[in-house]
Short mmCIF file of C-alpha atoms and ligand atoms in Angstrom, two decimals:
data_model
loop_
_atom_site.label_atom_id
_atom_site.label_comp_id
_atom_site.label_asym_id
_atom_site.label_seq_id
_atom_site.Cartn_x
_atom_site.Cartn_y
_atom_site.Cartn_z
CA MET A 1 0.15 -0.03 0.06
CA THR A 2 1.28 3.36 -0.82
CA ARG A 3 0.80 6.82 0.73
CA PRO A 4 -0.16 9.75 -0.36
CA GLY A 5 3.40 11.20 -1.44
CA ASP A 6 5.43 7.86 -0.94
CA PRO A 7 8.32 8.02 -3.61
CA SER A 8 7.31 4.79 -4.77
CA GLU A 9 4.52 5.88 -6.17
CA LEU A 10 6.22 9.17 -8.03
CA THR A 11 9.18 7.21 -9.56
CA GLN A 12 9.25 8.23 -13.19
CA HIS A 13 7.86 5.32 -15.65
CA PRO A 14 10.48 4.60 -17.81
CA GLY A 15 10.82 3.91 -21.58
CA ALA A 16 9.60 7.09 -23.51
CA THR A 17 9.30 6.81 -27.67
CA GLY A 18 8.73 9.81 -30.44
CA LEU A 19 5.13 10.40 -31.42
CA ALA A 20 4.56 12.24 -34.37
CA GLY A 21 4.70 15.95 -33.49
CA VAL A 22 6.04 15.76 -30.28
CA PRO A 23 9.79 15.67 -29.61
CA SER A 24 10.80 12.78 -27.56
CA HIS A 25 13.58 14.64 -25.44
CA HIS A 26 15.80 17.71 -26.04
CA PRO A 27 19.09 16.47 -27.95
CA SER A 28 20.91 18.01 -24.55
CA SER A 29 19.26 16.37 -21.77
CA PRO A 30 18.81 12.72 -20.91
CA PRO A 31 14.89 10.84 -21.53
CA GLY A 32 12.97 10.07 -18.29
CA PRO A 33 14.40 12.32 -15.63
CA GLU A 34 13.31 11.53 -12.18
CA ARG A 35 10.68 13.01 -10.93
CA ARG A 36 10.81 15.41 -7.53
CA ARG A 37 10.45 13.08 -4.54
CA LEU A 38 8.03 15.15 -2.93
CA ARG A 39 7.41 14.33 1.06
CA GLY A 40 4.21 14.38 2.75
CA GLY A 41 2.88 18.13 2.37
CA ALA A 42 5.12 19.63 1.12
CA PRO A 43 3.85 22.62 -1.39
CA ILE A 44 2.99 22.03 -4.96
CA GLN A 45 6.07 24.34 -6.83
CA ILE A 46 4.67 25.89 -9.84
CA GLY A 47 6.44 26.92 -12.90
CA LEU A 48 4.43 29.50 -15.19
CA LEU A 49 5.29 29.95 -19.01
CA GLY A 50 3.90 33.50 -19.71
CA CYS A 51 2.19 36.08 -17.47
CA GLY A 52 0.21 38.07 -20.16
CA THR A 53 -3.93 38.33 -19.66
CA VAL A 54 -4.34 34.86 -18.58
CA GLY A 55 -1.32 34.39 -16.50
CA GLY A 56 -1.70 37.70 -14.74
CA GLY A 57 -5.23 36.30 -13.59
CA VAL A 58 -3.64 33.08 -12.44
CA LEU A 59 -1.58 34.76 -10.49
CA ARG A 60 -4.72 36.76 -9.19
CA LEU A 61 -6.46 34.23 -7.78
CA LEU A 62 -3.18 31.78 -6.68
CA ALA A 63 -2.61 34.74 -4.21
CA ASP A 64 -6.63 35.93 -3.13
CA LYS A 65 -7.27 32.86 -2.33
CA ALA A 66 -4.14 30.74 -1.21
CA ASP A 67 -5.42 29.31 1.83
CA HIS A 68 -8.49 27.65 0.10
CA LEU A 69 -6.82 26.78 -2.51
CA ALA A 70 -4.07 24.81 -0.84
CA ALA A 71 -7.04 23.38 1.24
CA ARG A 72 -8.70 21.89 -1.75
CA ALA A 73 -4.95 20.82 -2.96
CA GLY A 74 -4.63 19.28 0.07
CA VAL A 75 -1.06 20.74 -0.24
CA PRO A 76 0.02 24.95 -0.18
CA LEU A 77 0.43 25.93 -4.05
CA VAL A 78 3.91 27.83 -5.01
CA VAL A 79 4.66 29.69 -7.82
CA ARG A 80 8.74 29.18 -8.21
CA ARG A 81 9.30 30.79 -11.70
CA ILE A 82 7.51 32.90 -14.07
CA ALA A 83 8.71 32.94 -17.76
CA VAL A 84 8.17 35.68 -19.85
CA ARG A 85 9.53 37.58 -23.04
CA ASP A 86 10.35 41.04 -21.83
CA LEU A 87 11.73 41.31 -18.19
CA ASP A 88 10.57 45.28 -18.05
CA ARG A 89 7.09 44.61 -19.20
CA GLN A 90 4.16 45.99 -16.45
CA ARG A 91 2.93 43.08 -14.68
CA VAL A 92 0.00 42.39 -12.08
CA PRO A 93 0.84 43.36 -8.59
CA GLU A 94 0.50 39.74 -7.49
CA CYS A 95 3.65 38.55 -9.72
CA ASP A 96 7.32 38.74 -7.81
CA PRO A 97 9.74 39.99 -10.33
CA ALA A 98 12.30 38.09 -8.71
CA LEU A 99 10.59 35.28 -10.06
CA LEU A 100 10.78 36.57 -13.31
CA THR A 101 13.10 34.50 -15.88
CA THR A 102 13.09 34.61 -20.06
CA ASP A 103 14.93 31.07 -19.74
CA THR A 104 11.98 29.39 -20.22
CA GLU A 105 14.06 25.44 -20.77
CA ALA A 106 15.39 26.64 -16.76
CA VAL A 107 11.90 26.42 -16.18
CA VAL A 108 10.94 23.13 -17.54
CA THR A 109 13.97 21.68 -16.47
CA ASP A 110 13.74 22.99 -13.08
CA PRO A 111 14.02 19.51 -10.94
CA ASP A 112 12.23 21.32 -7.77
CA ILE A 113 9.03 22.59 -10.13
CA ASP A 114 6.53 19.49 -9.98
CA LEU A 115 4.10 21.03 -12.57
CA ILE A 116 3.90 23.68 -15.61
CA VAL A 117 1.28 26.12 -16.80
CA GLU A 118 1.51 26.63 -19.74
CA VAL A 119 -0.31 30.34 -20.72
CA MET A 120 2.20 31.66 -23.60
CA GLY A 121 0.25 30.27 -26.58
CA GLY A 122 0.94 29.66 -29.88
CA GLU A 123 2.41 26.06 -31.38
CA GLU A 124 6.52 26.90 -30.93
CA PRO A 125 8.05 26.84 -28.23
CA ALA A 126 4.76 26.15 -26.72
CA LEU A 127 5.12 22.65 -27.67
CA ASP A 128 8.10 21.32 -27.12
CA LEU A 129 7.81 23.03 -23.31
CA LEU A 130 5.69 21.18 -22.86
CA SER A 131 6.81 18.09 -24.35
CA ARG A 132 10.14 18.26 -21.99
CA ALA A 133 7.87 19.09 -19.03
CA MET A 134 6.18 15.84 -19.31
CA GLU A 135 9.93 14.15 -20.07
CA HIS A 136 10.86 15.71 -16.90
CA GLY A 137 7.90 14.01 -14.65
CA LYS A 138 5.97 17.32 -14.57
CA GLY A 139 2.31 17.41 -14.99
CA VAL A 140 1.04 20.33 -17.18
CA VAL A 141 -1.65 22.69 -16.98
CA THR A 142 -2.18 24.81 -20.53
CA ALA A 143 -5.34 27.10 -22.48
CA ASN A 144 -3.68 26.27 -25.03
CA LYS A 145 -6.48 25.81 -27.98
CA LEU A 146 -4.07 26.29 -31.18
CA LEU A 147 -1.87 23.39 -29.99
CA LEU A 148 -4.19 21.11 -28.50
CA ALA A 149 -5.91 21.10 -32.04
CA ALA A 150 -3.09 20.81 -33.67
CA HIS A 151 -0.60 18.31 -31.29
CA GLY A 152 -3.36 17.24 -28.48
CA PRO A 153 -3.53 13.22 -29.03
CA ALA A 154 0.16 13.43 -29.07
CA LEU A 155 0.77 15.15 -26.06
CA LEU A 156 -1.94 13.30 -24.88
CA ALA A 157 0.20 10.21 -25.30
CA ARG A 158 2.52 11.29 -24.12
CA ALA A 159 1.21 12.51 -20.84
CA VAL A 160 0.09 8.57 -20.68
CA GLU A 161 3.16 7.40 -21.45
CA ARG A 162 4.85 9.96 -18.83
CA ARG A 163 2.72 9.17 -16.04
CA VAL A 164 1.59 12.93 -15.82
CA ASP A 165 -1.67 14.64 -16.09
CA LEU A 166 -2.01 17.12 -19.22
CA ALA A 167 -5.06 19.26 -18.34
CA PHE A 168 -6.66 21.74 -20.37
CA GLU A 169 -9.75 23.63 -19.14
CA GLY A 170 -9.07 26.55 -20.22
CA ALA A 171 -9.01 25.59 -23.60
CA ALA A 172 -11.91 25.78 -24.85
CA GLY A 173 -14.48 28.28 -23.17
CA GLY A 174 -12.41 29.73 -21.09
CA GLY A 175 -14.37 30.11 -18.01
CA ILE A 176 -16.87 28.01 -18.91
CA PRO A 177 -16.82 24.12 -16.87
CA ILE A 178 -17.27 21.90 -20.29
CA VAL A 179 -13.67 20.41 -20.36
CA ARG A 180 -14.36 18.63 -17.05
CA ASN A 181 -17.88 17.69 -17.78
CA LEU A 182 -17.44 16.24 -20.97
CA ARG A 183 -14.58 13.95 -19.35
CA GLU A 184 -16.53 13.27 -15.98
CA SER A 185 -19.84 13.96 -16.17
CA PHE A 186 -20.37 12.43 -19.35
CA ALA A 187 -18.34 9.51 -18.76
CA SER A 188 -21.55 6.92 -18.63
CA ASP A 189 -23.60 8.47 -21.43
CA ARG A 190 -23.04 8.56 -24.76
CA VAL A 191 -22.63 12.82 -26.78
CA GLU A 192 -24.60 12.68 -30.05
CA ARG A 193 -24.15 16.28 -30.60
CA ILE A 194 -22.70 19.52 -29.83
CA VAL A 195 -23.36 22.90 -30.52
CA ALA A 196 -21.56 25.61 -29.51
CA ILE A 197 -20.99 30.02 -29.18
CA LEU A 198 -17.33 29.20 -28.27
CA ASN A 199 -15.77 32.62 -29.67
CA GLY A 200 -16.95 35.53 -27.65
CA THR A 201 -15.77 38.28 -30.64
CA CYS A 202 -18.24 36.72 -33.12
CA ASN A 203 -20.81 36.63 -30.82
CA TYR A 204 -20.65 40.07 -30.49
CA ILE A 205 -20.79 41.04 -33.97
CA LEU A 206 -23.50 39.25 -34.33
CA THR A 207 -25.55 40.84 -31.75
CA ARG A 208 -24.46 44.08 -32.79
CA MET A 209 -25.48 43.26 -36.30
CA ARG A 210 -28.82 41.79 -35.23
CA GLU A 211 -29.46 44.98 -32.69
CA ALA A 212 -28.34 47.22 -33.87
CA GLY A 213 -28.47 46.87 -37.56
CA VAL A 214 -24.61 47.75 -38.28
CA SER A 215 -22.23 46.65 -40.80
CA PHE A 216 -19.43 43.91 -40.04
CA PRO A 217 -17.27 46.75 -40.66
CA THR A 218 -18.62 48.86 -37.88
CA ALA A 219 -19.70 46.01 -35.17
CA LEU A 220 -15.83 44.97 -35.72
CA ALA A 221 -14.45 48.40 -35.12
CA GLU A 222 -16.29 48.45 -31.75
CA ALA A 223 -16.03 45.21 -30.82
CA GLN A 224 -11.62 46.39 -31.37
CA GLU A 225 -12.40 49.55 -29.31
CA LEU A 226 -13.96 47.74 -26.29
CA GLY A 227 -10.84 45.44 -26.47
CA TYR A 228 -13.38 42.31 -27.51
CA ALA A 229 -11.26 41.84 -30.74
CA GLU A 230 -7.31 41.73 -31.36
CA ALA A 231 -6.09 43.99 -34.02
CA ASP A 232 -5.65 41.32 -36.59
CA PRO A 233 -8.94 39.60 -35.47
CA THR A 234 -8.24 36.95 -38.36
CA LEU A 235 -8.59 33.52 -36.04
CA ASP A 236 -11.73 34.96 -34.29
CA VAL A 237 -13.57 36.32 -37.13
CA ASP A 238 -12.52 33.75 -39.76
CA GLY A 239 -13.89 31.15 -37.44
CA HIS A 240 -10.65 29.12 -37.05
CA ASP A 241 -10.30 29.88 -32.94
CA ALA A 242 -13.85 28.13 -32.42
CA ALA A 243 -12.81 25.26 -34.85
CA HIS A 244 -9.62 24.52 -32.89
CA LYS A 245 -12.55 24.72 -29.47
CA LEU A 246 -14.32 21.82 -31.43
CA VAL A 247 -11.45 20.09 -31.46
CA VAL A 248 -10.55 20.11 -28.69
CA LEU A 249 -14.34 19.21 -27.18
CA ALA A 250 -14.60 16.49 -30.13
CA MET A 251 -11.63 14.95 -28.79
CA LEU A 252 -13.29 14.28 -25.30
CA ALA A 253 -16.84 14.19 -26.29
CA PHE A 254 -16.57 11.49 -29.20
CA GLY A 255 -13.26 10.19 -27.81
CA ALA A 256 -12.16 11.52 -31.73
CA ARG A 257 -8.41 11.78 -32.73
CA VAL A 258 -9.10 14.38 -36.28
CA ALA A 259 -7.12 16.54 -38.52
CA ASP A 260 -7.90 19.84 -37.22
CA ALA A 261 -6.79 21.24 -41.34
CA GLU A 262 -9.53 19.12 -42.56
CA VAL A 263 -12.40 20.53 -39.96
CA SER A 264 -14.86 22.87 -42.41
CA VAL A 265 -14.47 26.19 -41.23
CA GLU A 266 -16.81 29.61 -42.44
CA GLY A 267 -16.41 33.00 -40.52
CA ILE A 268 -18.41 35.92 -40.54
CA ARG A 269 -16.90 38.37 -42.39
CA ASP A 270 -19.70 38.31 -45.83
CA LEU A 271 -22.91 38.42 -43.54
CA GLU A 272 -24.70 41.43 -44.23
CA GLU A 273 -27.33 43.30 -42.37
CA ILE A 274 -30.14 42.47 -44.66
CA ASP A 275 -29.03 38.87 -44.26
CA PHE A 276 -30.13 39.42 -40.09
CA ARG A 277 -33.65 40.80 -41.44
CA HIS A 278 -34.50 38.17 -44.00
CA ALA A 279 -33.77 35.66 -41.07
CA ASP A 280 -35.62 37.29 -38.41
CA ARG A 281 -38.69 37.87 -40.99
CA PHE A 282 -38.57 33.76 -40.95
CA GLY A 283 -37.78 33.51 -37.57
CA TYR A 284 -34.39 32.93 -36.73
CA ALA A 285 -31.01 34.67 -35.63
CA VAL A 286 -27.75 34.33 -36.74
CA LYS A 287 -25.13 32.77 -34.57
CA HIS A 288 -21.49 31.42 -35.64
CA LEU A 289 -21.72 27.77 -34.23
CA ALA A 290 -19.94 25.20 -33.98
CA ILE A 291 -21.28 22.27 -34.85
CA GLY A 292 -19.76 18.25 -33.70
CA CYS A 293 -21.57 15.17 -34.23
CA GLU A 294 -21.16 11.74 -34.83
CA ARG A 295 -22.54 9.33 -37.95
CA GLY A 296 -21.56 5.84 -37.16
CA ASN A 297 -17.72 6.08 -37.52
CA VAL A 298 -17.03 9.08 -38.77
CA VAL A 299 -17.90 12.61 -37.25
CA GLU A 300 -19.31 15.87 -38.37
CA LEU A 301 -17.15 18.91 -36.96
CA ARG A 302 -18.40 22.31 -38.88
CA VAL A 303 -17.66 26.01 -37.67
CA HIS A 304 -20.11 28.48 -39.47
CA PRO A 305 -23.05 31.15 -39.25
CA THR A 306 -25.88 29.69 -38.55
CA LEU A 307 -29.60 30.67 -38.68
CA ILE A 308 -31.08 28.95 -35.33
CA PRO A 309 -34.81 29.50 -33.87
CA LYS A 310 -35.38 33.08 -32.71
CA ARG A 311 -36.64 31.31 -29.66
CA SER A 312 -34.06 28.73 -28.84
CA VAL A 313 -31.87 29.27 -25.87
CA LEU A 314 -28.73 29.69 -28.04
CA ALA A 315 -29.91 32.27 -29.64
CA ASN A 316 -30.36 34.36 -26.77
CA VAL A 317 -26.82 33.70 -25.92
CA SER A 318 -25.51 37.71 -26.67
CA GLY A 319 -22.48 39.89 -26.82
CA VAL A 320 -19.29 38.18 -25.74
CA LEU A 321 -20.49 35.19 -23.89
CA ASN A 322 -20.02 31.59 -24.89
CA ALA A 323 -22.47 28.51 -24.17
CA VAL A 324 -22.10 24.77 -25.01
CA LEU A 325 -25.20 22.73 -25.86
CA VAL A 326 -24.49 19.16 -25.25
CA GLU A 327 -27.26 16.43 -26.16
CA GLY A 328 -26.68 12.72 -24.33
CA ARG A 329 -28.48 9.92 -25.55
CA ALA A 330 -29.60 9.70 -22.08
CA LEU A 331 -29.64 12.77 -20.28
CA GLY A 332 -30.88 14.84 -23.25
CA PRO A 333 -29.76 18.73 -23.88
CA SER A 334 -27.89 20.39 -21.20
CA LEU A 335 -26.03 23.98 -21.32
CA VAL A 336 -23.53 25.54 -20.04
CA TYR A 337 -23.40 29.30 -20.82
CA GLY A 338 -20.64 32.34 -19.49
CA ARG A 339 -18.20 34.41 -20.04
CA GLY A 340 -15.88 32.63 -22.66
CA ALA A 341 -12.81 34.83 -22.38
CA GLY A 342 -10.81 37.11 -19.94
CA ASP A 343 -8.22 36.84 -17.39
CA LEU A 344 -9.74 36.33 -14.69
CA PRO A 345 -12.61 33.95 -15.85
CA THR A 346 -10.23 31.95 -17.84
CA ALA A 347 -7.90 31.92 -14.58
CA VAL A 348 -10.52 30.30 -12.74
CA SER A 349 -10.67 27.39 -15.66
CA VAL A 350 -6.66 27.28 -15.63
CA VAL A 351 -6.49 27.43 -11.38
CA ALA A 352 -9.05 24.63 -11.11
CA ASP A 353 -6.65 22.63 -13.23
CA ILE A 354 -3.75 23.28 -11.36
CA VAL A 355 -5.31 22.20 -8.11
CA ASP A 356 -6.50 19.09 -9.85
CA VAL A 357 -3.41 18.16 -10.50
CA ALA A 358 -1.33 19.27 -7.75
CA ARG A 359 -3.69 17.12 -5.43
CA SER A 360 -3.32 14.18 -8.20
CA ILE A 361 0.31 14.62 -7.56
CA ALA A 362 0.16 15.05 -3.90
CA SER A 363 -1.95 11.64 -3.60
CA GLY A 364 0.49 10.00 -5.74
CA VAL A 365 -2.02 9.46 -8.33
CA ALA A 366 -0.38 11.47 -11.53
CA GLY A 367 -1.68 10.95 -14.38
CA MET A 368 -5.01 8.83 -13.59
CA GLN A 369 -7.16 11.54 -14.93
CA THR A 370 -5.86 11.66 -18.15
CA ARG A 371 -5.64 8.18 -18.40
CA GLY A 372 -8.93 8.30 -19.07
CA ILE A 373 -8.89 9.86 -21.64
CA ALA A 374 -9.59 7.42 -24.77
CA LEU A 375 -9.08 8.39 -28.65
CA THR A 376 -9.34 6.86 -31.85
CA ASP A 377 -8.32 7.80 -35.40
CA ARG A 378 -11.98 9.08 -37.01
CA PRO A 379 -12.58 10.54 -40.32
CA LEU A 380 -14.51 13.78 -41.10
CA LEU A 381 -17.83 13.52 -42.65
CA PRO A 382 -16.69 15.63 -45.75
CA LEU A 383 -19.30 18.57 -45.82
CA ALA A 384 -21.04 18.03 -49.13
CA ASP A 385 -21.78 14.76 -47.18
CA ILE A 386 -24.05 16.72 -44.39
CA GLU A 387 -28.00 17.18 -44.95
CA SER A 388 -28.96 20.06 -43.37
CA ARG A 389 -32.07 22.60 -44.36
CA TYR A 390 -30.73 25.96 -45.96
CA TYR A 391 -31.40 30.16 -46.57
CA LEU A 392 -30.83 30.74 -49.66
CA ARG A 393 -30.61 33.98 -51.12
CA PHE A 394 -30.14 35.02 -54.28
CA THR A 395 -29.57 38.35 -56.16
CA VAL A 396 -31.21 38.45 -59.62
CA ALA A 397 -32.39 41.49 -62.50
CA ASP A 398 -36.22 41.56 -61.92
CA ARG A 399 -37.03 39.56 -65.60
CA PRO A 400 -39.91 36.95 -65.90
CA GLY A 401 -38.42 33.49 -65.80
CA VAL A 402 -35.93 34.16 -63.10
CA MET A 403 -37.84 32.59 -60.44
CA GLY A 404 -38.57 29.45 -62.05
CA ARG A 405 -35.11 28.87 -63.52
CA LEU A 406 -33.68 29.38 -59.71
CA ALA A 407 -36.65 27.29 -58.49
CA GLY A 408 -35.87 24.54 -61.34
CA ALA A 409 -32.64 23.99 -60.83
CA LEU A 410 -33.16 23.27 -57.33
CA GLY A 411 -36.35 20.85 -58.49
CA GLU A 412 -33.37 19.25 -60.75
CA ALA A 413 -30.90 18.49 -58.19
CA GLY A 414 -33.59 16.76 -55.53
CA VAL A 415 -34.09 19.77 -53.37
CA SER A 416 -37.52 21.25 -52.09
CA ILE A 417 -38.41 24.49 -51.25
CA GLU A 418 -40.47 25.60 -47.90
CA HIS A 419 -40.62 29.10 -48.26
CA ILE A 420 -39.92 31.94 -51.01
CA VAL A 421 -40.13 35.68 -50.74
CA GLN A 422 -38.88 38.10 -53.39
CA GLU A 423 -37.52 41.40 -51.10
CA GLY A 424 -38.83 44.53 -52.58
CA GLU A 425 -41.75 46.28 -55.67
CA PRO A 426 -40.80 45.08 -58.55
CA GLN A 427 -39.76 48.52 -60.89
CA PRO A 428 -39.19 48.98 -64.57
CA GLY A 429 -36.29 48.15 -66.35
CA ASP A 430 -33.41 45.73 -65.23
CA THR A 431 -33.59 46.28 -61.76
CA ALA A 432 -31.35 43.67 -59.41
CA VAL A 433 -34.27 42.25 -56.59
CA ASP A 434 -33.45 40.32 -53.75
CA VAL A 435 -34.89 36.67 -53.69
CA VAL A 436 -34.55 34.61 -50.06
CA MET A 437 -35.76 30.59 -50.39
CA ILE A 438 -35.91 27.88 -46.91
CA THR A 439 -35.28 24.61 -48.19
CA ARG A 440 -36.19 21.84 -46.93
CA ARG A 441 -33.62 19.20 -45.41
CA ALA A 442 -30.88 18.45 -48.43
CA ARG A 443 -27.51 17.34 -48.99
CA GLU A 444 -24.84 20.16 -49.14
CA GLY A 445 -23.96 18.62 -52.20
CA ALA A 446 -26.76 18.97 -54.32
CA ILE A 447 -27.38 22.32 -53.27
CA ARG A 448 -24.08 22.99 -54.55
CA SER A 449 -24.88 21.32 -57.88
CA ALA A 450 -27.83 23.59 -58.10
CA LEU A 451 -26.19 26.91 -57.47
CA ASP A 452 -23.61 25.86 -60.31
CA VAL A 453 -25.97 25.30 -63.32
CA ILE A 454 -27.68 28.30 -61.42
CA ALA A 455 -23.98 30.31 -61.98
CA ARG A 456 -23.78 29.59 -65.34
CA ALA A 457 -27.18 30.04 -66.10
CA SER A 458 -26.31 33.91 -65.70
CA VAL A 459 -29.11 35.25 -64.16
CA LEU A 460 -27.38 36.07 -60.87
CA GLN A 461 -26.33 39.81 -60.36
CA ARG A 462 -23.80 38.44 -57.36
CA PRO A 463 -22.71 35.11 -55.44
CA PRO A 464 -25.48 33.99 -53.94
CA ARG A 465 -25.64 33.67 -50.69
CA LEU A 466 -26.09 30.10 -48.53
CA LEU A 467 -26.80 29.52 -45.02
CA ARG A 468 -27.46 26.39 -42.91
CA ILE A 469 -30.27 26.23 -40.15
CA GLU A 470 -29.52 24.17 -37.24
CA GLY A 471 -32.71 23.04 -35.25
CA VAL A 472 -31.78 23.88 -31.34
N1 NAP B 1 -7.24 35.94 -23.36
C1 NAP B 1 -8.24 34.95 -23.15
O1 NAP B 1 -8.87 35.77 -22.93
C2 NAP B 1 -8.25 33.35 -23.10
C3 NAP B 1 -8.68 32.64 -23.26
C4 NAP B 1 -8.78 31.22 -22.90
C5 NAP B 1 -7.54 30.89 -23.48
N2 NAP B 1 -6.84 31.33 -23.68
C6 NAP B 1 -5.25 31.23 -24.22
O2 NAP B 1 -4.24 30.98 -22.95
C7 NAP B 1 -3.01 31.26 -24.00
C8 NAP B 1 -2.90 32.64 -23.07
O3 NAP B 1 -3.40 34.08 -23.65
P1 NAP B 1 -2.88 35.23 -22.97
O4 NAP B 1 -4.44 35.86 -23.73
O5 NAP B 1 -2.38 35.64 -21.84
O6 NAP B 1 -1.61 35.56 -24.20
P2 NAP B 1 -0.49 37.00 -23.85
O7 NAP B 1 -1.31 38.58 -23.10
O8 NAP B 1 -0.55 37.21 -24.96
O9 NAP B 1 0.19 36.38 -23.24
C9 NAP B 1 1.35 35.75 -23.44
C10 NAP B 1 2.51 35.59 -22.56
O10 NAP B 1 3.45 34.47 -23.11
C11 NAP B 1 4.73 34.81 -23.02
N3 NAP B 1 5.43 34.71 -24.13
C12 NAP B 1 5.16 34.65 -25.40
N4 NAP B 1 5.65 33.49 -26.02
C13 NAP B 1 6.84 33.47 -25.18
C14 NAP B 1 7.81 33.17 -25.17
N5 NAP B 1 8.79 32.45 -26.57
N6 NAP B 1 8.96 33.33 -24.05
C15 NAP B 1 8.52 33.51 -23.13
N7 NAP B 1 7.55 33.97 -22.48
C16 NAP B 1 6.66 34.18 -24.17
C17 NAP B 1 4.20 36.40 -22.84
O11 NAP B 1 5.29 37.30 -22.56
P3 NAP B 1 5.36 39.30 -22.37
O12 NAP B 1 4.49 39.82 -21.74
O13 NAP B 1 7.06 39.48 -21.82
O14 NAP B 1 5.09 39.63 -24.05
C18 NAP B 1 3.67 37.12 -21.80
O15 NAP B 1 3.87 37.10 -21.10
C19 NAP B 1 -3.20 31.13 -25.51
O16 NAP B 1 -2.31 29.92 -25.48
C20 NAP B 1 -4.85 31.40 -25.59
O17 NAP B 1 -5.24 31.00 -26.47
C21 NAP B 1 -6.59 33.15 -23.80
#
């Protein structure tokens, strides 16, 4: 029988092998160094990589709630070193300048550090540093969704191999408790579908476009002024940030190891105020959604602007808030909802992970949580094979026969139309009008082939707008 902190439980597991994308060991150090041997009740020493927005929040929470956290972890939590790029930058008051270093390598190899918290962001050097930390027997907490979407399975495999924990509650949904929910609470159920608002910047912009009738560039400028959007908003408004988070959630919900580059992603740049008006007329709101479901062995993962019923709960998640709807086969729908970004909300998730991992280390059961995550390769359903209802908007010359050609092309492809409206009064001459259609459920491939036929018929004055409709 082993006791908490018994050194025999904490001995390094030998025999690491290389894994795709994760360096097996650094050339300058031997593989599998000894893990620090803890004595019962000894503090868990933390190495923090990054002290920006999230790192600052983590230091604040660790300082504000030190006693409470020590009671939850079973041992005190002590920050031993903090790696940053610029030693002179202004930091939160809880950041002790004496702990700062630019030597990230020294932090992840420090034999006195038990747990590494990565809140630097980016793919490298974060990947190499986390891999090195695990090799040195350290537990790891990260909020880095980009890294996990690209290398999550390899990092998890490395954690299992080294018998350490890799925790990442902050990497999907910021402060919303969804990672732990999927990993633990849904262990007894089967997740059938996830429908989520995972990017606060997009949700803020769409809320303003819907409620104030402003254009995308105006709403984006407002979001930037309020600090809700980066100076370069590409990752957010083009949908990649939400896609990274969806890949992370799919690992836990479906046990899916997927290639994140293959997830179908559309952003919100092309949306126009008029689409919000038409959507409203048909009883829908426009939301940027990340959708995941299992279809037998394949997994459907997609991120795009979507029409959802105005009265649904998700349609009323406004501003920068995020929400994740999970449908379990036994449980049915459940929803978590809250602040998906920001220093303290994200720090709540990161520090909860620190407590969990610290408790596992102190109790001599490091790596147990991570070993429970089983992944298998899952092909993604091609977008052409998904089935949905569609909102289609055609800008056409107002001439006799045009409507018939649109409806005819869709009919030929086997797509039924549920509603059709023409915007505005017919004018004399060759004026442009908008024709908006809501289709019945159809294969996306069929819709696309109809749109190709319509494009060749030279009736369109600009490319058509296609938005998918999701029942939630
Ligand atoms: N911000 C959020 O609301 C949020 C929410 C959820 C998840 N996340 C994730 O959390 C992570 C951190 O985000 P953040 O917003 O806190 O970023 P941030 O404000 O830009 O902070 C990054 C920190 O990492 C340090 N850093 C970056 N590269 C480094 C390097 N090569 N060597 C040493 N230090 C380095 C920076 O040092 P300097 O300070 O010296 O420049 C800075 O302290 C990202 O993965 C992000 O996706 C963020």
